[in-house]
RNA sequence: GGACUCGUGGCGCAGUUGGUUUAGCGCGCCUGCCUGUCACGCAGGAGGUCGCGGGUUCAAGUCCCGUCGGGUCCGCCA
C-alpha cells in the first residue's frame, strides 16, 4: 500500500475534512492509523461532488491511487549550486538557511532537520523536525526550486496520499460529542456514555491491542510451561471471609443465592486435589466493595496454581510470565529475578507493603533519638507505645507556610494529628519547635534522614499504623509533586515474610492477613497454639511502582492444619461444614502440596500504558457508583421477574 | 457510612460581594467562498429549562437545604 502508483481500497471513519473549494482532503482513520485521501475533480468529478457532503465520523469506502504527496507551491528559486549541500548529514550553510528566513519567519529552519534523497540529483525532501514542516526541493531547468512540502511528518502515512476515483459513503454519522483524537479534554462521564466513540481514539485502540497481547502472551507462556487453562464456575457459594460477595438469586432455589467469585480460590485448590498439577485461567473476579482509581467491581486475574511447588517455583514462573508480558506486549525490558523485601522492612522503610521504589525519601525511625527531647508531642506518643519517624524532603526548605499547612491537611486524612517540620539550612535548623530539642537531637535526625541544607524534615509521632500511613502517603504525594519519579522505570519487588494473621482491634480477634488457606512457614508453624501473631505466612505479593500486581501463597494442604486455622479464627464447626465442608473433605483425600498466585491483568496493562486509572484499560468500565454509563446497568427489573425469584424490594424506586 | 471537589449551548471553560449586559469566550456545528491543506483560511449564522427539587430575597447561574450524577480519598477491599 505504500507503493506509489498502486491502486488501493480503504475503509474507515472520517477524522476531519478540509474543503479547499477545488480539492477536498479527508483524513481517513481505521484501526491501523490515519491516511489522507484526496478528492480532486480532475481525477473524478463524481467522487469529488459526493465528498462535499462528507462529515466527521462518516464511514467511507474509497478506491484510488496511492501517490507520493505532490510538491506544493514554489517558494524559492535558488541557485543550482546549492544542491551540493543536500546530503545525508544535513548541515546547511547560513546562505542556504537565509533563503528561507528571508521569505517569511514561519519558514525559518530549526537546527533539527533531515534530508531525504528521493531521486538522486533531482528531488530531495527536507524535513524540519522541530517545526513539523517539509519542503520539496527539485532540480529543474538548471535551477533549484524549493516547494512548500506537502508531506506531513506527524503522520505515519504522511509521505503518501490516496487520490480517490471512487467513493462509497457506507454510512453517515451524527456529529460526535467529542473529537475522535488523542489528548482530548473531555469529562469521563461523557467518554463512558459514548464509549463506542471513545474507543475509536488511537490511544484507546492501542490500549485494547496491548491488553489483548498481554492476555495472549500469558496464554502462550502458561501453555509452554505445562499449565492447563480450566474454567471454574461463575455461580458459586458465598464465603463469609474477605470482601462482600456479589449475590445472584436462584430462581430454582427460592431464598438461596449464588455468589460471583471474588477469585477462583477454592476451585483452583480443588483442581490441585484433582491432580491437575498446573492450572491457570484468565478469570473475571467480582468484589462488591467501593471502587478506587485502581479498583473496579469486576476485574481480571491471571489465576495460577501449581502442585508440588513452593515459593521459589511460583516466583520462577511468575517472573518469567511478567518478563514475557512486559517485553512482548508492553515493549518494556524486565530484569529477573526480582528483588525480595521482607514485609516488616517494607513497612519500616516505606510505610506500606506496596512501595514505589523509584525514588528515595525513605522513612527513618527516630523513636530512640527523640526519647529524651522536650517536645511533648513526641514524648507523649512514645510513652503511649508509639513511634516518631521522619522523612527528609529535598528542596523542602523553600516550602511556604501554606505548603506545609496543605501537607498537614493531607496527613490528617490518615489520622495524623499533626505534621512537625524542621527546615535545614547551612547555618541552622529553623522551625517553631526547634526550642524543644537539643542540638544533638536535630543533628542526629539530620544525619539519620540524610537531610541536606535546603531540605525539610517532616516528623509524625503516633501509633505505628498512623505513622506508617501518614508518612508513607506523604512520601508518595511529594514524590509525585516534586517530580522525583522516573516514569520510564519499572521496579518489580517481591514482598515476602508476611505474618499469617493480623490482630483486628475492633473485633478483638485474629484475621487472616491474606486468606484462610495460606500456609505457615515450617519453622513458625508450632507457634500457632501459643503465639498466633508471630506465625509467619507463606504469602507473597509482587509490587511494581507502588501497585500490588500479584498476590499469592503456598496453601495449607493438611486438613488438620486447615481445621486449626478455622478454630483459631473462631469459625464455628457448623459454619465450616456449611461453607467449606467439601473443602475440608477434599483435603483428607490426598491433597498434594500446592501454591499459587494471581497477577492482576488490569493493573499490569495500566502500568504498561502508564495510566493512573484502571478505567482507561477496561473496554467498558463502571463508574465509582458501579454503574455502566453506557448501558445504564444496574437497573430495576419487573415485578414478574422479582416474583419468580421470590424477592421483595424494600425501597422506593 | 464519611470528607473534599466538579456539574453553565454538542465539548472545554469564564461569569466579582446576589442586580448592567440580551449569560460571555474558545473549539465544534450550519451556510457561503476558496485547488495543496493537514489545528486549513475568510465571511456570516444557529444553538442555553445555568444537573434536578425546594427555600431565602423586591431580585438567584451566584446564598441556604435536599437530591442526582462524575472524580479523588478515608472507611472498606488484597
XYZ file of C-alpha atoms (C1' of nucleotides) in Angstrom:
731
model
C 0.000 0.000 0.000
C 2.999 2.258 0.463
C 3.956 1.681 -3.160
C 3.284 4.799 -5.139
C 1.319 4.171 -8.246
C -0.557 1.120 -6.996
C -4.309 1.185 -6.603
C -5.810 0.600 -3.216
C -9.036 0.482 -1.310
C -9.564 1.886 2.182
C -12.400 1.581 4.671
C -12.562 3.918 7.595
C -14.029 6.806 9.509
C -13.653 10.455 8.596
C -11.468 12.106 11.182
C -11.529 15.511 9.506
C -12.425 17.072 6.210
C -10.695 20.058 4.684
C -12.528 21.593 1.749
C -10.486 23.930 -0.424
C -13.252 24.547 -2.878
C -11.460 22.794 -5.658
C -9.876 19.941 -3.796
C -11.103 18.176 -0.670
C -8.823 16.431 1.801
C -10.155 13.804 4.164
C -8.186 12.163 6.951
C -9.471 8.600 6.965
C -8.998 6.643 10.169
C -9.036 2.888 10.688
C -7.540 0.621 13.322
C -4.098 0.908 11.791
C -3.965 4.681 11.682
C -4.742 7.710 9.562
C -4.309 8.225 5.839
C -5.004 11.368 3.846
C -7.306 10.791 0.919
C -7.767 13.451 -1.765
C -10.860 14.224 -3.788
C -9.865 16.131 -6.905
C -12.456 16.953 -9.591
C -9.776 16.383 -12.199
C -9.421 12.798 -11.030
C -13.090 12.041 -10.538
C -15.776 14.660 -10.613
C -18.434 12.378 -9.131
C -16.327 11.361 -6.141
C -15.396 14.977 -5.521
C -19.014 16.108 -5.635
C -20.052 13.331 -3.250
C -17.216 14.192 -0.861
C -18.805 17.592 -0.387
C -21.450 16.022 1.857
C -18.984 14.019 3.926
C -18.698 14.937 7.596
C -16.768 13.803 10.681
C -17.143 10.105 11.538
C -18.910 9.204 8.296
C -17.956 5.696 7.273
C -16.318 5.622 3.868
C -15.042 3.149 1.343
C -12.630 4.739 -1.103
C -10.694 3.380 -4.067
C -7.893 5.195 -5.757
C -4.251 5.510 -6.490
C -1.537 5.693 -3.886
C 0.804 8.514 -4.700
C 3.666 10.360 -3.152
C 2.485 13.693 -1.931
C 2.986 16.284 -4.609
C 5.132 19.358 -4.106
C 3.076 22.396 -3.194
C 3.618 25.956 -4.283
C 7.062 27.055 -5.381
C 8.568 29.131 -2.593
C 12.132 29.796 -3.592
C 14.055 29.780 -6.818
C 17.641 29.113 -5.783
C 20.951 28.696 -7.490
C 21.647 25.129 -8.624
C 24.987 25.097 -6.823
C 23.172 24.855 -3.504
C 22.395 21.228 -4.304
C 25.884 20.268 -3.109
C 24.623 20.917 0.423
C 21.751 18.430 0.080
C 23.459 15.448 1.652
C 22.551 12.990 4.361
C 24.389 14.848 7.097
C 22.043 17.779 6.610
C 24.273 20.673 7.519
C 23.077 23.713 5.660
C 25.103 26.866 5.126
C 23.926 30.185 6.533
C 23.313 31.364 2.966
C 21.016 28.438 2.246
C 19.161 28.971 5.503
C 18.733 32.651 4.843
C 16.798 31.822 1.659
C 14.087 30.504 3.955
C 14.144 33.069 6.725
C 14.097 35.995 4.314
C 10.877 34.658 2.836
C 8.766 34.704 5.968
C 9.563 33.980 9.607
C 7.289 30.936 9.504
C 9.724 29.242 7.120
C 12.763 29.725 9.347
C 14.547 26.392 9.661
C 15.283 24.907 13.053
C 18.506 23.017 13.746
C 16.744 19.685 13.676
C 16.466 18.997 10.003
C 16.612 15.855 7.973
C 17.276 15.488 4.243
C 15.829 12.569 2.369
C 17.045 11.920 -1.147
C 14.167 10.720 -3.312
C 15.632 10.763 -6.793
C 19.343 11.241 -6.793
C 20.292 14.601 -8.274
C 16.682 15.562 -8.882
C 14.423 15.500 -5.829
C 15.076 15.974 -2.118
C 12.729 16.034 0.841
C 13.793 18.468 3.539
C 12.067 17.903 6.881
C 12.202 20.433 9.684
C 11.523 18.083 12.561
C 11.044 20.754 15.211
C 8.638 22.874 13.150
C 6.838 19.901 11.589
C 7.318 21.343 8.132
C 8.588 19.769 4.937
C 9.977 21.164 1.718
C 10.325 19.533 -1.643
C 13.463 20.572 -3.428
C 13.607 19.872 -7.169
C 16.368 20.476 -9.637
C 14.592 21.910 -12.656
C 15.938 23.801 -15.664
C 19.369 24.129 -14.111
C 17.925 25.809 -11.026
C 16.991 24.592 -7.576
C 13.285 25.112 -6.896
C 12.156 24.855 -3.313
C 8.494 23.972 -2.920
C 6.254 24.173 0.090
C 6.262 20.496 1.038
C 3.015 18.632 1.499
C 4.444 15.692 3.372
C 3.047 15.541 6.902
C 5.840 14.336 9.201
C 3.314 13.848 12.016
C 1.512 11.038 10.215
C 2.971 7.583 9.796
C 1.497 7.611 6.292
C 2.458 11.259 5.846
C 4.567 10.739 2.754
C 1.717 9.370 0.686
C -1.939 10.010 -0.004
C -4.705 8.277 -1.899
C -6.123 10.056 -4.931
C -9.716 8.856 -4.876
C -11.574 7.868 -8.007
C -14.474 6.053 -6.322
C -16.220 6.970 -3.086
C -18.907 4.993 -1.302
C -20.447 6.593 1.731
C -21.145 3.443 3.744
C -22.863 5.380 6.484
C -23.456 8.885 7.743
C -22.903 9.933 11.357
C -24.208 12.493 13.782
C -21.576 14.979 14.903
C -19.764 13.178 17.721
C -19.950 14.755 21.200
C -16.171 14.961 21.254
C -13.496 14.647 18.584
C -12.040 11.214 17.917
C -8.407 12.002 18.581
C -5.825 11.688 21.335
C -5.215 14.216 24.096
C -8.826 15.331 24.290
C -10.118 17.351 27.207
C -13.464 15.698 27.950
C -15.001 14.663 31.251
C -15.023 10.969 31.939
C -18.778 10.573 32.211
C -19.173 11.809 28.639
C -16.466 9.432 27.487
C -18.104 6.487 29.251
C -21.576 7.323 27.980
C -20.223 7.404 24.424
C -17.675 4.664 24.933
C -18.176 3.425 21.359
C -16.797 6.735 20.158
C -14.157 6.980 22.866
C -12.770 3.575 21.937
C -12.212 4.755 18.368
C -9.468 7.081 19.602
C -5.993 5.829 18.618
C -4.700 5.661 22.180
C -7.691 3.577 23.252
C -7.183 1.257 20.292
C -3.585 0.920 21.381
C -4.698 0.001 24.889
C -7.147 -2.601 23.598
C -4.429 -4.115 21.475
C -1.894 -4.134 24.283
C -4.374 -5.768 26.614
C -5.069 -8.416 24.011
C -1.350 -9.021 23.566
C -0.848 -9.277 27.327
C -3.555 -11.935 27.596
C -2.267 -13.754 24.522
C 1.292 -13.693 25.832
C 0.115 -15.026 29.176
C -1.785 -17.881 27.495
C 1.196 -18.802 25.363
C 3.604 -18.635 28.282
C 1.422 -20.703 30.598
C 0.825 -23.265 27.870
C 4.549 -23.536 27.173
C 5.161 -24.154 30.862
C 2.681 -27.006 31.100
C -0.291 -25.203 32.596
C -3.855 -26.122 31.623
C -6.448 -23.409 31.240
C -9.564 -24.557 33.047
C -12.782 -22.645 33.564
C -14.318 -22.561 37.013
C -17.900 -21.623 37.906
C -19.105 -18.055 37.871
C -22.061 -19.021 40.030
C -20.704 -20.321 43.293
C -21.142 -20.219 47.036
C -20.927 -17.110 49.150
C -17.965 -17.112 51.520
C -18.035 -15.355 54.874
C -14.480 -14.008 54.929
C -12.960 -11.357 52.746
C -14.789 -8.930 50.522
C -18.536 -8.601 50.091
C -19.881 -11.015 47.544
C -21.876 -10.002 44.519
C -25.023 -12.060 45.024
C -27.265 -13.656 42.437
C -30.674 -15.002 43.471
C -31.572 -18.526 42.416
C -34.983 -18.952 40.822
C -34.813 -22.726 41.158
C -33.918 -22.437 44.828
C -36.042 -19.727 46.408
C -34.349 -17.744 49.173
C -30.974 -19.062 48.116
C -28.222 -17.128 46.435
C -25.179 -17.737 44.369
C -22.166 -15.518 44.765
C -19.937 -14.429 41.925
C -16.322 -15.444 42.602
C -14.102 -12.976 44.434
C -11.453 -15.178 42.870
C -11.496 -18.856 41.886
C -9.531 -19.591 45.064
C -11.274 -22.715 46.263
C -11.777 -24.171 42.816
C -8.153 -23.822 41.877
C -7.159 -25.639 45.046
C -9.744 -28.317 44.301
C -8.136 -28.665 40.870
C -4.820 -29.390 42.582
C -6.575 -32.027 44.655
C -7.942 -33.312 41.349
C -4.483 -33.970 40.009
C -4.372 -31.134 37.503
C -0.891 -30.236 38.722
C -0.631 -26.957 36.839
C -3.665 -24.719 36.279
C -4.240 -21.230 35.020
C -7.221 -19.164 33.960
C -7.826 -15.654 32.762
C -10.532 -15.239 35.337
C -13.063 -12.493 35.891
C -13.373 -11.715 39.605
C -16.042 -9.770 41.481
C -15.832 -7.884 44.751
C -18.714 -5.763 45.928
C -16.613 -3.101 47.596
C -16.197 0.609 46.965
C -14.064 1.422 43.966
C -10.803 3.329 43.721
C -8.682 4.606 40.859
C -7.051 1.159 40.663
C -10.074 -0.911 41.721
C -13.237 -1.949 39.884
C -16.195 -4.063 40.936
C -15.170 -6.620 38.361
C -11.622 -7.193 37.274
C -9.451 -9.811 35.643
C -6.821 -12.031 37.197
C -4.338 -14.381 35.585
C -5.151 -17.064 38.101
C -2.369 -19.601 38.620
C -1.944 -22.687 40.840
C 0.670 -25.440 40.840
C 1.210 -28.659 42.780
C 4.421 -29.946 44.378
C 5.577 -26.354 44.348
C 6.972 -23.940 46.864
C 7.702 -20.240 46.920
C 10.664 -20.409 44.559
C 8.739 -22.381 41.947
C 5.944 -19.816 41.932
C 8.468 -16.982 41.757
C 10.251 -18.561 38.785
C 7.042 -18.985 36.831
C 5.750 -15.536 37.729
C 8.999 -13.754 36.945
C 9.145 -15.408 33.550
C 5.498 -14.558 32.940
C 5.961 -10.899 33.888
C 9.056 -10.640 31.737
C 7.163 -12.093 28.756
C 4.142 -9.849 29.186
C 6.049 -6.622 29.776
C 8.529 -7.279 26.988
C 6.270 -8.828 24.339
C 3.084 -6.853 24.989
C 4.481 -3.690 26.532
C 7.928 -3.499 24.945
C 9.319 -2.795 28.393
C 12.569 -4.588 29.316
C 12.440 -6.509 32.596
C 15.328 -7.813 34.674
C 14.757 -11.057 36.551
C 14.936 -12.334 39.204
C 13.146 -9.631 41.171
C 14.415 -8.327 44.488
C 12.760 -9.632 47.649
C 11.849 -7.367 50.529
C 10.500 -8.609 53.855
C 7.129 -7.178 54.838
C 8.406 -5.635 58.060
C 11.254 -3.905 56.260
C 8.868 -2.534 53.667
C 6.607 -1.166 56.378
C 9.578 0.347 58.196
C 11.155 1.974 55.168
C 8.114 2.931 53.096
C 5.096 2.809 55.425
C 3.255 0.239 53.345
C 3.648 -3.126 51.667
C 3.466 -1.841 48.101
C 6.384 0.573 47.980
C 7.217 2.701 44.986
C 10.988 2.276 44.982
C 11.642 4.561 42.024
C 12.676 7.319 44.424
C 14.159 7.712 47.897
C 12.765 9.795 50.756
C 12.514 6.700 52.921
C 11.083 6.745 56.427
C 13.561 6.948 59.294
C 12.763 5.793 62.821
C 13.794 8.438 65.357
C 11.985 6.982 68.365
C 15.245 6.331 70.258
C 16.725 9.677 69.294
C 13.713 11.652 70.458
C 13.047 9.721 73.674
C 14.612 12.403 75.839
C 13.614 15.563 73.975
C 11.317 18.217 75.450
C 8.719 18.146 72.695
C 5.703 16.610 74.374
C 4.007 15.665 71.138
C 6.879 13.250 70.589
C 7.392 12.058 74.139
C 3.683 11.532 74.722
C 3.369 9.448 71.589
C 6.408 7.409 72.591
C 5.051 6.999 76.115
C 1.857 5.555 74.657
C 3.827 2.926 72.780
C 4.012 4.914 69.572
C 6.804 5.956 67.258
C 8.493 9.071 65.959
C 9.509 8.807 62.327
C 10.599 11.280 59.719
C 11.311 11.842 56.053
C 13.705 14.355 54.517
C 12.254 16.193 51.524
C 14.787 17.537 49.038
C 14.437 21.267 48.467
C 11.693 21.445 51.096
C 13.271 24.385 52.917
C 11.525 26.518 50.290
C 8.065 25.319 51.346
C 5.785 28.154 52.421
C 3.502 28.180 55.449
C 0.653 27.426 53.086
C 2.501 24.489 51.516
C 3.128 23.000 54.937
C -0.467 23.634 56.010
C -1.707 21.791 52.934
C 0.588 18.872 53.715
C -0.658 18.873 57.305
C -4.216 18.584 55.973
C -3.025 15.820 53.699
C -1.629 13.688 56.526
C -4.725 14.397 58.613
C -6.570 12.145 56.156
C -4.539 9.315 57.599
C -5.443 10.331 61.159
C -2.111 12.040 61.903
C -2.823 14.747 64.449
C -0.116 16.989 63.103
C 2.974 17.305 60.985
C 6.096 18.564 62.744
C 8.724 20.082 60.499
C 12.245 21.419 60.703
C 13.899 23.223 57.824
C 17.588 22.554 57.344
C 19.827 25.342 56.079
C 23.599 25.535 56.017
C 23.522 27.757 59.136
C 20.695 26.462 61.269
C 17.625 24.382 61.927
C 14.574 26.566 61.578
C 11.130 25.809 62.933
C 8.829 26.863 65.719
C 9.670 23.677 67.576
C 13.476 23.897 67.484
C 13.463 25.184 71.069
C 12.240 21.812 72.339
C 15.319 19.998 71.106
C 18.961 19.878 71.994
C 21.351 20.351 69.082
C 22.207 16.657 69.057
C 18.562 15.668 68.636
C 18.271 17.538 65.377
C 21.786 16.770 64.226
C 21.164 13.058 64.676
C 17.805 13.429 62.922
C 19.507 15.168 60.027
C 22.200 12.546 59.836
C 19.760 9.628 60.014
C 17.277 11.025 57.496
C 20.065 12.215 55.237
C 18.629 15.734 55.072
C 20.888 18.246 53.347
C 20.907 22.025 53.599
C 17.875 23.214 51.658
C 15.750 20.257 52.752
C 12.905 19.953 55.197
C 12.373 17.149 57.685
C 8.781 16.101 58.378
C 8.029 14.188 61.572
C 4.975 12.222 62.589
C 4.580 10.865 66.124
C 1.716 8.470 66.727
C 0.675 4.815 66.718
C 2.828 2.823 64.268
C -0.095 2.376 61.870
C -0.800 6.127 61.739
C 2.890 6.999 61.384
C 3.298 4.499 58.556
C 0.187 5.651 56.690
C 0.820 9.367 57.131
C 4.492 9.374 56.202
C 4.122 6.624 53.605
C 1.443 8.526 51.695
C 3.181 11.860 52.275
C 6.294 10.380 50.711
C 4.331 9.264 47.652
C 2.474 12.542 47.402
C 5.685 14.574 47.492
C 7.498 12.171 45.212
C 4.881 12.867 42.542
C 4.576 16.569 43.278
C 8.316 17.182 43.186
C 8.791 15.040 40.074
C 11.185 12.666 41.760
C 9.798 9.684 39.856
C 11.293 8.395 36.632
C 8.214 7.375 34.648
C 10.208 5.124 32.334
C 11.375 2.904 35.170
C 9.618 -0.307 36.289
C 10.669 -1.516 39.723
C 9.471 -5.026 40.453
C 9.746 -6.222 44.003
C 8.570 -9.288 45.890
C 7.208 -8.582 49.327
C 7.754 -11.665 51.472
C 7.654 -12.885 55.099
C 4.169 -11.656 55.896
C 2.623 -12.502 59.227
C -0.080 -15.147 58.861
C -2.576 -13.235 60.998
C -3.410 -9.682 61.746
C -4.990 -8.586 65.010
C -8.305 -6.826 64.499
C -8.632 -4.347 67.343
C -12.285 -3.557 66.723
C -13.430 -7.149 66.749
C -10.787 -8.327 69.199
C -9.718 -11.297 67.152
C -7.198 -12.511 64.628
C -7.876 -12.251 60.948
C -6.010 -13.919 58.133
C -3.590 -11.448 56.604
C -4.070 -12.955 53.160
C -6.816 -15.557 53.253
C -7.937 -18.651 55.111
C -5.938 -21.096 53.061
C -2.478 -19.585 53.400
C 0.106 -21.900 54.880
C 2.617 -21.071 57.596
C 6.370 -21.411 57.347
C 7.623 -24.705 58.759
C 9.702 -23.123 61.491
C 6.882 -20.936 62.849
C 4.015 -23.420 62.473
C 4.448 -24.580 66.082
C 3.585 -21.063 67.332
C 0.031 -21.472 66.054
C -1.241 -22.528 69.503
C 0.914 -20.256 71.622
C 1.605 -17.026 69.733
C -0.512 -16.838 66.567
C 0.622 -13.275 65.921
C 4.169 -14.486 65.411
C 3.368 -17.171 62.885
C 4.831 -16.298 59.545
C 2.703 -16.937 56.483
C 3.955 -18.259 53.169
C 2.319 -15.348 51.455
C 3.902 -13.121 48.860
C 2.957 -10.070 46.833
C 4.575 -8.758 43.702
C 4.783 -4.978 43.663
C 5.629 -2.659 40.789
C 5.928 1.116 41.055
C 3.672 1.321 44.091
C 0.997 -1.056 42.865
C 0.333 -4.565 44.082
C 0.167 -6.503 40.830
C 0.215 -10.095 42.101
C -0.711 -11.800 45.308
C -0.394 -15.423 46.276
C 0.697 -18.017 48.769
C 1.725 -21.555 49.489
C -1.527 -23.195 50.612
C -2.360 -25.396 53.504
C -2.614 -28.965 52.273
C -3.125 -30.850 55.546
C -6.677 -30.984 56.815
C -5.680 -30.817 60.476
C -3.753 -27.592 59.941
C -6.649 -26.117 57.987
C -9.002 -27.118 60.798
C -6.726 -25.411 63.302
C -6.911 -22.177 61.308
C -10.705 -22.309 61.324
C -10.658 -22.893 65.085
C -8.237 -20.075 65.702
C -10.375 -17.682 63.730
C -13.472 -18.767 65.653
C -15.270 -20.088 62.630
C -17.810 -22.486 64.066
C -17.835 -26.131 63.130
C -21.267 -25.636 61.656
C -20.156 -22.741 59.510
C -17.106 -24.668 58.358
C -19.351 -27.598 57.477
C -21.787 -25.360 55.586
C -19.266 -23.249 53.757
C -16.168 -25.375 53.462
C -17.338 -28.903 54.249
C -16.476 -30.133 50.793
C -13.110 -28.458 51.025
C -12.088 -29.996 54.329
C -13.396 -33.259 52.981
C -11.290 -32.987 49.863
C -8.192 -32.143 51.900
C -8.446 -35.553 53.542
C -8.312 -37.472 50.264
C -4.695 -36.954 49.370
C -4.007 -33.316 48.685
C -0.633 -32.517 47.163
C 1.347 -29.579 48.488
C 0.464 -26.669 46.248
C 0.929 -22.966 45.822
C -0.356 -20.249 43.569
C -0.539 -16.634 42.609
C -2.877 -14.260 40.826
C -1.473 -11.410 38.734
C -3.983 -8.609 38.151
C -4.289 -8.097 34.412
C -5.924 -4.667 34.636
C -3.182 -3.180 36.793
C -0.456 -4.744 34.658
C -1.879 -3.161 31.499
C -2.387 0.084 33.403
C 1.301 0.122 34.325
C 2.447 -0.740 30.830
C 0.280 2.038 29.384
C 1.491 4.459 32.066
C -2.080 5.149 33.160
C -3.103 6.033 36.703
C -6.654 4.855 36.285
C -7.894 1.317 35.784
C -10.896 2.518 33.748
C -8.505 3.564 30.987
C -7.565 -0.045 30.298
C -11.031 -1.632 30.577
C -13.134 -1.550 27.433
C -16.395 -0.987 29.285
C -15.642 0.179 32.812
C -18.055 1.115 35.571
C -18.284 4.427 37.384
C -17.474 4.930 41.047
C -21.110 4.093 41.838
C -20.689 0.805 39.997
C -22.865 1.985 37.140
C -22.221 1.392 33.478
C -22.926 4.793 31.965
C -23.195 3.241 28.508
C -25.850 0.620 29.248
C -27.234 2.036 32.499
C -26.660 -1.171 34.430
C -27.671 -1.886 37.106
C -31.352 -1.195 36.579
C -34.694 -2.108 38.054
C -36.443 -5.277 36.953
C -40.128 -6.092 36.530
C -42.405 -7.247 39.324
C -42.742 -10.547 37.470
C -39.002 -11.114 37.495
C -38.857 -10.404 41.213
C -41.782 -12.663 41.899
C -40.130 -15.565 40.095
C -37.161 -15.091 42.351
C -39.296 -14.798 45.480
C -37.777 -11.419 46.133
C -39.490 -8.339 47.529
C -37.760 -4.997 47.212
C -37.843 -2.859 50.325
C -37.006 0.578 48.963
C -38.965 3.083 46.914
C -37.676 3.403 43.418
C -21.054 5.275 56.168
C -17.790 9.814 55.738
C -14.528 14.045 53.623
C -13.221 17.032 49.522
C -14.287 18.557 44.547
C -16.910 19.305 39.904
C -21.930 19.957 37.246
C -23.422 26.805 32.776
C -25.169 25.727 24.340
C -22.542 19.388 21.383
C -17.417 19.724 24.130
C -13.947 22.557 27.400
C -14.296 26.761 30.387
C -15.420 32.324 32.372
C -19.292 34.596 34.955
C -16.674 39.671 41.067
C -19.526 40.995 47.497
C -26.919 38.375 44.778
C -28.881 43.294 40.372
C -25.666 46.008 33.953
C -25.051 43.033 29.547
C -29.904 40.389 25.898
C -25.408 34.728 30.441
C -19.672 35.571 27.688
C -15.063 33.018 25.414
C -12.570 29.000 22.670
C -13.464 24.582 19.981
C -17.196 22.130 17.365
C -21.743 22.665 14.243
C -24.547 25.058 9.864
C -24.385 28.257 5.209
C -21.375 30.623 1.525
C -16.439 31.442 -0.727
C -11.641 29.185 -1.566
C -7.166 23.657 -5.967
C -2.316 21.556 -1.540
C -4.430 21.575 3.314
C -3.233 18.560 7.445
C -5.378 22.887 14.357
C -6.525 24.988 6.528
C -8.233 30.044 5.768
C -12.046 34.020 5.106
C -17.279 35.895 5.795
C -21.895 35.122 8.015
C -25.213 32.249 11.258
C -27.693 28.902 14.614
C -27.517 26.839 19.301
C -28.742 27.761 26.813
C -35.037 24.535 31.487
C -27.185 27.506 34.227
C -27.932 18.879 36.737
C -32.812 18.419 39.380
C -36.287 19.916 43.577
C -37.318 23.235 47.396
C -36.199 27.693 50.218
C -34.327 32.907 51.445
C -34.966 37.640 48.725
C -38.043 43.082 45.559
C -34.307 40.160 42.670
C -30.673 33.677 42.451
C -26.151 30.809 37.454
C -24.441 33.352 42.157
C -26.814 32.373 49.077
C -29.153 28.044 52.090
C -31.226 22.913 52.379
C -32.113 18.434 49.914
C -31.297 15.249 45.837
C -28.999 13.018 41.339
C -24.571 12.307 38.546
C -18.772 12.438 37.501
C -13.986 12.247 40.082
C -10.194 11.734 44.283
C -9.647 9.876 49.047
C -10.872 7.670 54.268
C -13.529 3.525 55.974
C -13.979 -0.949 53.057
C -11.099 -4.144 49.841
C -5.762 -7.814 48.862
